[in-house]
C-alpha cells in the first residue's frame, strides 16, 4: 500500500464547477504539499501545509492531521486548470525529501 | 518561472551510454533534490545535496551518481543506460536542507529517452 493515496485518479468537470481532490496518508508527516503538473511536464508548487487551511485565488487546501487527510478545492473551475494535481508529503522519518501520491488527472471542459 | 534551471530539456541516447543532467538551483538555495518520474513508478526521490554534501539517498541505482559543486549547481550522472531509465528527471531546490517544512521549487525537467 502506498504511503500517500489520492482520489479520484481521473476527474472530468464542466467549466464553473467546484472541484475536490482528496489525499490520505498512512504515516506521520511533517508537511503536506500540493503540486500541479502541466501537460508540458513542468511542476509548480501550489501549497505547503502542516495544519489548517490555505487559500490562493480560486484554490483552497485543507489538512486534518488527526484524520491524516487533505483536500484541494478549486472553485469556479476553468479549462486552464486542466492538469495533474499531485499530493506529496515530507515524512517525519525521512527528512525533507518528498514522497508522492500517484496524482489526479483533472480535465475541465468548456 | 521557479528560478530553477535544468539542461538539457530533452536527451535521446542509446542503451549502454552515459549522460549528465545539470541543475542550477534558485539563487540562495543551498539544497538540491533529484527526482525521477517514470510511467510505471511515478515520481520518486533519488538523492539530496545540501551545500555540497550528500544529505539523503532514496531509490537511486548504483549506475547513477550525483554531486553538488561549490557554486551550488548539481549534476546527475546516469551510466550504462537501460531502456527502463527513460523518464523525466526533475531537480528541485529549497533554501535549506535542515528545515523539514521548506517548500521545494521545481525545475522544468529533463526528458531522457533511451533507445
PDB file of C-alpha atoms in Angstrom:
ATOM      1  CA  UNK A   1       0.000   0.000   0.000  1.00  0.00           C
ATOM      2  CA  UNK A   2       1.335   3.447  -0.909  1.00  0.00           C
ATOM      3  CA  UNK A   3       2.029   5.837   1.949  1.00  0.00           C
ATOM      4  CA  UNK A   4       0.131   8.544   0.038  1.00  0.00           C
ATOM      5  CA  UNK A   5      -3.166   7.802  -1.681  1.00  0.00           C
ATOM      6  CA  UNK A   6      -5.086  10.200  -3.889  1.00  0.00           C
ATOM      7  CA  UNK A   7      -8.621  10.104  -5.188  1.00  0.00           C
ATOM      8  CA  UNK A   8     -10.004  10.238  -7.707  1.00  0.00           C
ATOM      9  CA  UNK A   9      -7.359   9.159 -10.234  1.00  0.00           C
ATOM     10  CA  UNK A  10      -9.212  10.943 -13.025  1.00  0.00           C
ATOM     11  CA  UNK A  11     -11.728  13.738 -12.848  1.00  0.00           C
ATOM     12  CA  UNK A  12     -13.665  15.455 -15.615  1.00  0.00           C
ATOM     13  CA  UNK A  13     -15.644  18.594 -14.874  1.00  0.00           C
ATOM     14  CA  UNK A  14     -17.539  21.311 -16.677  1.00  0.00           C
ATOM     15  CA  UNK A  15     -16.271  24.871 -16.566  1.00  0.00           C
ATOM     16  CA  UNK A  16     -17.518  26.626 -13.457  1.00  0.00           C
ATOM     17  CA  UNK A  17     -17.886  23.505 -11.309  1.00  0.00           C
ATOM     18  CA  UNK A  18     -16.463  23.175  -7.791  1.00  0.00           C
ATOM     19  CA  UNK A  19     -13.769  20.503  -7.688  1.00  0.00           C
ATOM     20  CA  UNK A  20     -12.366  18.489  -4.796  1.00  0.00           C
ATOM     21  CA  UNK A  21      -9.310  16.236  -4.886  1.00  0.00           C
ATOM     22  CA  UNK A  22      -8.524  14.134  -1.839  1.00  0.00           C
ATOM     23  CA  UNK A  23      -5.280  12.890  -0.344  1.00  0.00           C
ATOM     24  CA  UNK A  24      -4.828  10.417   2.510  1.00  0.00           C
ATOM     25  CA  UNK A  25      -1.597   9.336   4.111  1.00  0.00           C
ATOM     26  CA  UNK A  26      -0.815   6.496   6.451  1.00  0.00           C
ATOM     27  CA  UNK A  27       2.255   7.655   8.368  1.00  0.00           C
ATOM     28  CA  UNK A  28       3.366  10.648  10.416  1.00  0.00           C
ATOM     29  CA  UNK A  29       4.216  13.677   8.329  1.00  0.00           C
ATOM     30  CA  UNK A  30       5.920  16.998   8.844  1.00  0.00           C
ATOM     31  CA  UNK A  31       4.186  18.769   5.970  1.00  0.00           C
ATOM     32  CA  UNK A  32       1.933  18.108   3.007  1.00  0.00           C
ATOM     33  CA  UNK A  33       2.414  19.671  -0.412  1.00  0.00           C
ATOM     34  CA  UNK A  34       0.034  20.117  -3.324  1.00  0.00           C
ATOM     35  CA  UNK A  35       1.734  20.304  -6.705  1.00  0.00           C
ATOM     36  CA  UNK A  36       0.409  20.979 -10.192  1.00  0.00           C
ATOM     37  CA  UNK A  37       1.924  19.361 -13.266  1.00  0.00           C
ATOM     38  CA  UNK A  38       1.014  20.857 -16.609  1.00  0.00           C
ATOM     39  CA  UNK A  39       0.730  18.866 -19.849  1.00  0.00           C
ATOM     40  CA  UNK A  40       4.201  20.092 -20.837  1.00  0.00           C
ATOM     41  CA  UNK A  41       5.583  18.354 -17.742  1.00  0.00           C
ATOM     42  CA  UNK A  42       6.579  21.276 -15.524  1.00  0.00           C
ATOM     43  CA  UNK A  43       5.753  21.038 -11.807  1.00  0.00           C
ATOM     44  CA  UNK A  44       4.570  24.013  -9.776  1.00  0.00           C
ATOM     45  CA  UNK A  45       4.227  24.048  -6.017  1.00  0.00           C
ATOM     46  CA  UNK A  46       0.726  25.226  -5.054  1.00  0.00           C
ATOM     47  CA  UNK A  47       0.648  24.840  -1.277  1.00  0.00           C
ATOM     48  CA  UNK A  48       2.650  23.548   1.638  1.00  0.00           C
ATOM     49  CA  UNK A  49       0.567  22.779   4.753  1.00  0.00           C
ATOM     50  CA  UNK A  50       1.254  21.464   8.199  1.00  0.00           C
ATOM     51  CA  UNK A  51      -2.125  22.425   9.707  1.00  0.00           C
ATOM     52  CA  UNK A  52      -5.380  24.209   8.935  1.00  0.00           C
ATOM     53  CA  UNK A  53      -6.237  25.777   5.638  1.00  0.00           C
ATOM     54  CA  UNK A  54      -4.606  27.920   2.947  1.00  0.00           C
ATOM     55  CA  UNK A  55      -6.176  29.866   0.088  1.00  0.00           C
ATOM     56  CA  UNK A  56      -4.658  31.263  -3.070  1.00  0.00           C
ATOM     57  CA  UNK A  57      -7.039  32.733  -5.606  1.00  0.00           C
ATOM     58  CA  UNK A  58      -9.552  30.031  -6.550  1.00  0.00           C
ATOM     59  CA  UNK A  59      -7.546  27.287  -4.856  1.00  0.00           C
ATOM     60  CA  UNK A  60      -8.091  26.174  -1.268  1.00  0.00           C
ATOM     61  CA  UNK A  61      -6.140  23.465   0.547  1.00  0.00           C
ATOM     62  CA  UNK A  62      -7.080  21.968   3.878  1.00  0.00           C
ATOM     63  CA  UNK A  63      -5.468  19.391   6.105  1.00  0.00           C
ATOM     64  CA  UNK A  64      -6.767  17.358   9.050  1.00  0.00           C
ATOM     65  CA  UNK A  65      -3.776  15.962  10.898  1.00  0.00           C
ATOM     66  CA  UNK A  66      -5.835  13.700  13.187  1.00  0.00           C
ATOM     67  CA  UNK A  67      -7.587  12.061  10.236  1.00  0.00           C
ATOM     68  CA  UNK A  68      -4.428  12.061   8.064  1.00  0.00           C
ATOM     69  CA  UNK A  69      -6.326  13.656   5.220  1.00  0.00           C
ATOM     70  CA  UNK A  70      -6.043  16.695   2.971  1.00  0.00           C
ATOM     71  CA  UNK A  71      -8.246  18.159   0.280  1.00  0.00           C
ATOM     72  CA  UNK A  72      -7.560  20.508  -2.600  1.00  0.00           C
ATOM     73  CA  UNK A  73     -10.558  22.517  -3.776  1.00  0.00           C
ATOM     74  CA  UNK A  74     -10.868  24.524  -6.961  1.00  0.00           C
ATOM     75  CA  UNK A  75     -13.736  26.981  -7.139  1.00  0.00           C
ATOM     76  CA  UNK A  76     -15.220  28.200 -10.453  1.00  0.00           C
ATOM     77  CA  UNK A  77     -13.058  25.770 -12.427  1.00  0.00           C
ATOM     78  CA  UNK A  78     -11.687  26.795 -15.806  1.00  0.00           C
ATOM     79  CA  UNK A  79     -10.205  24.807 -18.709  1.00  0.00           C
ATOM     80  CA  UNK A  80      -6.779  26.237 -17.849  1.00  0.00           C
ATOM     81  CA  UNK A  81      -6.997  24.328 -14.538  1.00  0.00           C
ATOM     82  CA  UNK A  82      -6.657  21.097 -16.533  1.00  0.00           C
ATOM     83  CA  UNK A  83      -3.502  19.435 -15.224  1.00  0.00           C
ATOM     84  CA  UNK A  84      -2.297  16.649 -12.973  1.00  0.00           C
ATOM     85  CA  UNK A  85      -2.542  17.518  -9.280  1.00  0.00           C
ATOM     86  CA  UNK A  86      -0.085  15.701  -7.048  1.00  0.00           C
ATOM     87  CA  UNK A  87      -0.161  15.344  -3.286  1.00  0.00           C
ATOM     88  CA  UNK A  88       3.252  14.893  -1.668  1.00  0.00           C
ATOM     89  CA  UNK A  89       4.395  14.646   1.942  1.00  0.00           C
ATOM     90  CA  UNK A  90       7.568  15.014   3.926  1.00  0.00           C
ATOM     91  CA  UNK A  91       7.617  12.048   6.293  1.00  0.00           C
ATOM     92  CA  UNK A  92       8.648  12.568   9.901  1.00  0.00           C
ATOM     93  CA  UNK A  93      11.223   9.801   9.451  1.00  0.00           C
ATOM     94  CA  UNK A  94      12.685  10.908   6.108  1.00  0.00           C
ATOM     95  CA  UNK A  95      13.931  14.461   6.462  1.00  0.00           C
ATOM     96  CA  UNK A  96      12.881  16.920   3.764  1.00  0.00           C
ATOM     97  CA  UNK A  97      12.514  14.599   0.768  1.00  0.00           C
ATOM     98  CA  UNK A  98       9.080  14.366  -0.827  1.00  0.00           C
ATOM     99  CA  UNK A  99       7.016  11.174  -1.057  1.00  0.00           C
ATOM    100  CA  UNK A 100       4.396  11.444  -3.766  1.00  0.00           C
ATOM    101  CA  UNK A 101       0.887  10.251  -4.451  1.00  0.00           C
ATOM    102  CA  UNK A 102       0.035   8.982  -7.911  1.00  0.00           C
ATOM    103  CA  UNK A 103      -1.659  12.197  -8.990  1.00  0.00           C
ATOM    104  CA  UNK A 104      -5.136  13.164 -10.134  1.00  0.00           C
ATOM    105  CA  UNK A 105      -5.669  13.976 -13.805  1.00  0.00           C
ATOM    106  CA  UNK A 106      -8.159  16.850 -13.979  1.00  0.00           C
ATOM    107  CA  UNK A 107      -9.847  17.826 -17.221  1.00  0.00           C
ATOM    108  CA  UNK A 108     -12.131  20.853 -17.251  1.00  0.00           C
ATOM    109  CA  UNK A 109     -14.285  21.143 -20.351  1.00  0.00           C
ATOM    110  CA  UNK A 110     -15.596  24.494 -21.641  1.00  0.00           C
TER     111      UNK A 110
ATOM    112  CA  UNK B   1       9.334  30.564 -13.631  1.00  0.00           C
ATOM    113  CA  UNK B   2      10.599  28.865 -10.448  1.00  0.00           C
ATOM    114  CA  UNK B   3      14.154  30.149 -10.821  1.00  0.00           C
ATOM    115  CA  UNK B   4      15.493  26.595 -11.073  1.00  0.00           C
ATOM    116  CA  UNK B   5      17.093  25.750 -14.405  1.00  0.00           C
ATOM    117  CA  UNK B   6      17.805  22.356 -15.891  1.00  0.00           C
ATOM    118  CA  UNK B   7      19.707  21.396 -19.001  1.00  0.00           C
ATOM    119  CA  UNK B   8      19.245  19.823 -21.398  1.00  0.00           C
ATOM    120  CA  UNK B   9      15.489  19.846 -21.862  1.00  0.00           C
ATOM    121  CA  UNK B  10      15.498  16.687 -23.947  1.00  0.00           C
ATOM    122  CA  UNK B  11      18.081  13.963 -24.305  1.00  0.00           C
ATOM    123  CA  UNK B  12      17.924  10.982 -26.633  1.00  0.00           C
ATOM    124  CA  UNK B  13      20.615   8.368 -26.330  1.00  0.00           C
ATOM    125  CA  UNK B  14      21.291   4.666 -26.742  1.00  0.00           C
ATOM    126  CA  UNK B  15      21.477   1.815 -24.263  1.00  0.00           C
ATOM    127  CA  UNK B  16      24.844   1.492 -22.599  1.00  0.00           C
ATOM    128  CA  UNK B  17      25.657   5.175 -22.884  1.00  0.00           C
ATOM    129  CA  UNK B  18      26.358   7.723 -20.139  1.00  0.00           C
ATOM    130  CA  UNK B  19      24.691  11.123 -19.770  1.00  0.00           C
ATOM    131  CA  UNK B  20      24.942  14.090 -17.422  1.00  0.00           C
ATOM    132  CA  UNK B  21      21.974  16.180 -16.374  1.00  0.00           C
ATOM    133  CA  UNK B  22      22.586  19.624 -14.940  1.00  0.00           C
ATOM    134  CA  UNK B  23      20.622  21.692 -12.443  1.00  0.00           C
ATOM    135  CA  UNK B  24      21.101  25.237 -11.175  1.00  0.00           C
ATOM    136  CA  UNK B  25      19.102  25.987  -8.027  1.00  0.00           C
ATOM    137  CA  UNK B  26      17.340  29.247  -7.208  1.00  0.00           C
ATOM    138  CA  UNK B  27      19.680  31.972  -6.077  1.00  0.00           C
ATOM    139  CA  UNK B  28      20.460  31.463  -2.401  1.00  0.00           C
ATOM    140  CA  UNK B  29      19.029  27.929  -2.156  1.00  0.00           C
ATOM    141  CA  UNK B  30      21.516  25.503  -0.631  1.00  0.00           C
ATOM    142  CA  UNK B  31      19.618  22.257  -1.115  1.00  0.00           C
ATOM    143  CA  UNK B  32      19.108  20.367  -4.365  1.00  0.00           C
ATOM    144  CA  UNK B  33      16.863  17.341  -4.756  1.00  0.00           C
ATOM    145  CA  UNK B  34      16.732  14.980  -7.731  1.00  0.00           C
ATOM    146  CA  UNK B  35      13.506  13.167  -8.606  1.00  0.00           C
ATOM    147  CA  UNK B  36      12.659  10.671 -11.332  1.00  0.00           C
ATOM    148  CA  UNK B  37       9.211  10.440 -12.927  1.00  0.00           C
ATOM    149  CA  UNK B  38       8.553   7.307 -14.954  1.00  0.00           C
ATOM    150  CA  UNK B  39       5.310   5.898 -16.301  1.00  0.00           C
ATOM    151  CA  UNK B  40       5.379   2.796 -14.142  1.00  0.00           C
ATOM    152  CA  UNK B  41       6.865   4.179 -10.896  1.00  0.00           C
ATOM    153  CA  UNK B  42       5.513   7.727 -10.774  1.00  0.00           C
ATOM    154  CA  UNK B  43       7.600  10.370  -9.012  1.00  0.00           C
ATOM    155  CA  UNK B  44      10.418   9.052  -6.845  1.00  0.00           C
ATOM    156  CA  UNK B  45      13.097  10.732  -4.795  1.00  0.00           C
ATOM    157  CA  UNK B  46      16.633   9.916  -5.905  1.00  0.00           C
ATOM    158  CA  UNK B  47      19.087  11.993  -3.883  1.00  0.00           C
ATOM    159  CA  UNK B  48      19.526  15.267  -1.986  1.00  0.00           C
ATOM    160  CA  UNK B  49      22.549  17.513  -1.639  1.00  0.00           C
ATOM    161  CA  UNK B  50      22.935  20.320   0.823  1.00  0.00           C
ATOM    162  CA  UNK B  51      25.716  22.871   0.457  1.00  0.00           C
ATOM    163  CA  UNK B  52      27.937  20.438  -1.402  1.00  0.00           C
ATOM    164  CA  UNK B  53      27.364  17.402   0.816  1.00  0.00           C
ATOM    165  CA  UNK B  54      25.118  14.415   0.205  1.00  0.00           C
ATOM    166  CA  UNK B  55      22.225  14.716   2.676  1.00  0.00           C
ATOM    167  CA  UNK B  56      19.854  11.862   1.794  1.00  0.00           C
ATOM    168  CA  UNK B  57      19.625   8.989  -0.628  1.00  0.00           C
ATOM    169  CA  UNK B  58      16.484   7.365  -1.984  1.00  0.00           C
ATOM    170  CA  UNK B  59      15.854   4.787  -4.680  1.00  0.00           C
ATOM    171  CA  UNK B  60      18.932   5.689  -6.688  1.00  0.00           C
ATOM    172  CA  UNK B  61      20.569   2.951  -8.729  1.00  0.00           C
ATOM    173  CA  UNK B  62      24.291   2.266  -8.340  1.00  0.00           C
ATOM    174  CA  UNK B  63      24.700   3.226 -12.006  1.00  0.00           C
ATOM    175  CA  UNK B  64      23.552   6.743 -11.077  1.00  0.00           C
ATOM    176  CA  UNK B  65      25.595   9.288  -9.182  1.00  0.00           C
ATOM    177  CA  UNK B  66      25.311  12.962  -8.373  1.00  0.00           C
ATOM    178  CA  UNK B  67      27.324  15.810  -6.975  1.00  0.00           C
ATOM    179  CA  UNK B  68      26.873  19.415  -5.965  1.00  0.00           C
ATOM    180  CA  UNK B  69      29.609  21.882  -6.828  1.00  0.00           C
ATOM    181  CA  UNK B  70      30.902  24.895  -4.848  1.00  0.00           C
ATOM    182  CA  UNK B  71      28.693  27.230  -6.908  1.00  0.00           C
ATOM    183  CA  UNK B  72      25.761  25.002  -5.772  1.00  0.00           C
ATOM    184  CA  UNK B  73      24.798  23.706  -9.186  1.00  0.00           C
ATOM    185  CA  UNK B  74      24.314  19.959  -9.283  1.00  0.00           C
ATOM    186  CA  UNK B  75      24.847  17.225 -11.828  1.00  0.00           C
ATOM    187  CA  UNK B  76      23.186  13.828 -12.061  1.00  0.00           C
ATOM    188  CA  UNK B  77      25.250  11.246 -13.931  1.00  0.00           C
ATOM    189  CA  UNK B  78      23.497   8.223 -15.401  1.00  0.00           C
ATOM    190  CA  UNK B  79      25.660   5.448 -16.825  1.00  0.00           C
ATOM    191  CA  UNK B  80      25.197   2.073 -18.550  1.00  0.00           C
ATOM    192  CA  UNK B  81      21.781   3.320 -19.550  1.00  0.00           C
ATOM    193  CA  UNK B  82      18.907   0.891 -19.957  1.00  0.00           C
ATOM    194  CA  UNK B  83      15.548   1.282 -21.673  1.00  0.00           C
ATOM    195  CA  UNK B  84      13.897   1.500 -18.268  1.00  0.00           C
ATOM    196  CA  UNK B  85      15.863   4.631 -17.403  1.00  0.00           C
ATOM    197  CA  UNK B  86      13.731   6.604 -19.850  1.00  0.00           C
ATOM    198  CA  UNK B  87      11.927   9.130 -17.679  1.00  0.00           C
ATOM    199  CA  UNK B  88      11.528  12.764 -16.740  1.00  0.00           C
ATOM    200  CA  UNK B  89      14.219  13.857 -14.300  1.00  0.00           C
ATOM    201  CA  UNK B  90      13.413  16.839 -12.116  1.00  0.00           C
ATOM    202  CA  UNK B  91      15.573  18.774  -9.811  1.00  0.00           C
ATOM    203  CA  UNK B  92      14.134  20.943  -7.056  1.00  0.00           C
ATOM    204  CA  UNK B  93      15.757  23.392  -4.692  1.00  0.00           C
ATOM    205  CA  UNK B  94      14.940  24.762  -1.271  1.00  0.00           C
ATOM    206  CA  UNK B  95      16.617  27.343   0.952  1.00  0.00           C
ATOM    207  CA  UNK B  96      17.963  24.835   3.467  1.00  0.00           C
ATOM    208  CA  UNK B  97      18.134  21.087   3.859  1.00  0.00           C
ATOM    209  CA  UNK B  98      17.690  21.113   7.575  1.00  0.00           C
ATOM    210  CA  UNK B  99      14.247  22.648   7.925  1.00  0.00           C
ATOM    211  CA  UNK B 100      11.786  19.944   7.059  1.00  0.00           C
ATOM    212  CA  UNK B 101       8.932  22.318   6.248  1.00  0.00           C
ATOM    213  CA  UNK B 102      10.729  24.025   3.375  1.00  0.00           C
ATOM    214  CA  UNK B 103       8.835  24.483   0.143  1.00  0.00           C
ATOM    215  CA  UNK B 104      10.621  22.981  -2.856  1.00  0.00           C
ATOM    216  CA  UNK B 105      10.854  24.763  -6.206  1.00  0.00           C
ATOM    217  CA  UNK B 106      10.990  22.515  -9.256  1.00  0.00           C
ATOM    218  CA  UNK B 107      12.956  22.931 -12.444  1.00  0.00           C
ATOM    219  CA  UNK B 108      11.340  22.261 -15.849  1.00  0.00           C
ATOM    220  CA  UNK B 109      12.785  18.749 -16.022  1.00  0.00           C
ATOM    221  CA  UNK B 110      14.968  16.822 -18.452  1.00  0.00           C
ATOM    222  CA  UNK B 111      13.192  14.243 -20.584  1.00  0.00           C
ATOM    223  CA  UNK B 112      15.540  11.301 -21.152  1.00  0.00           C
ATOM    224  CA  UNK B 113      14.767   8.787 -23.867  1.00  0.00           C
ATOM    225  CA  UNK B 114      16.937   5.687 -24.091  1.00  0.00           C
ATOM    226  CA  UNK B 115      16.638   3.817 -27.397  1.00  0.00           C
TER     227      UNK B 115
END
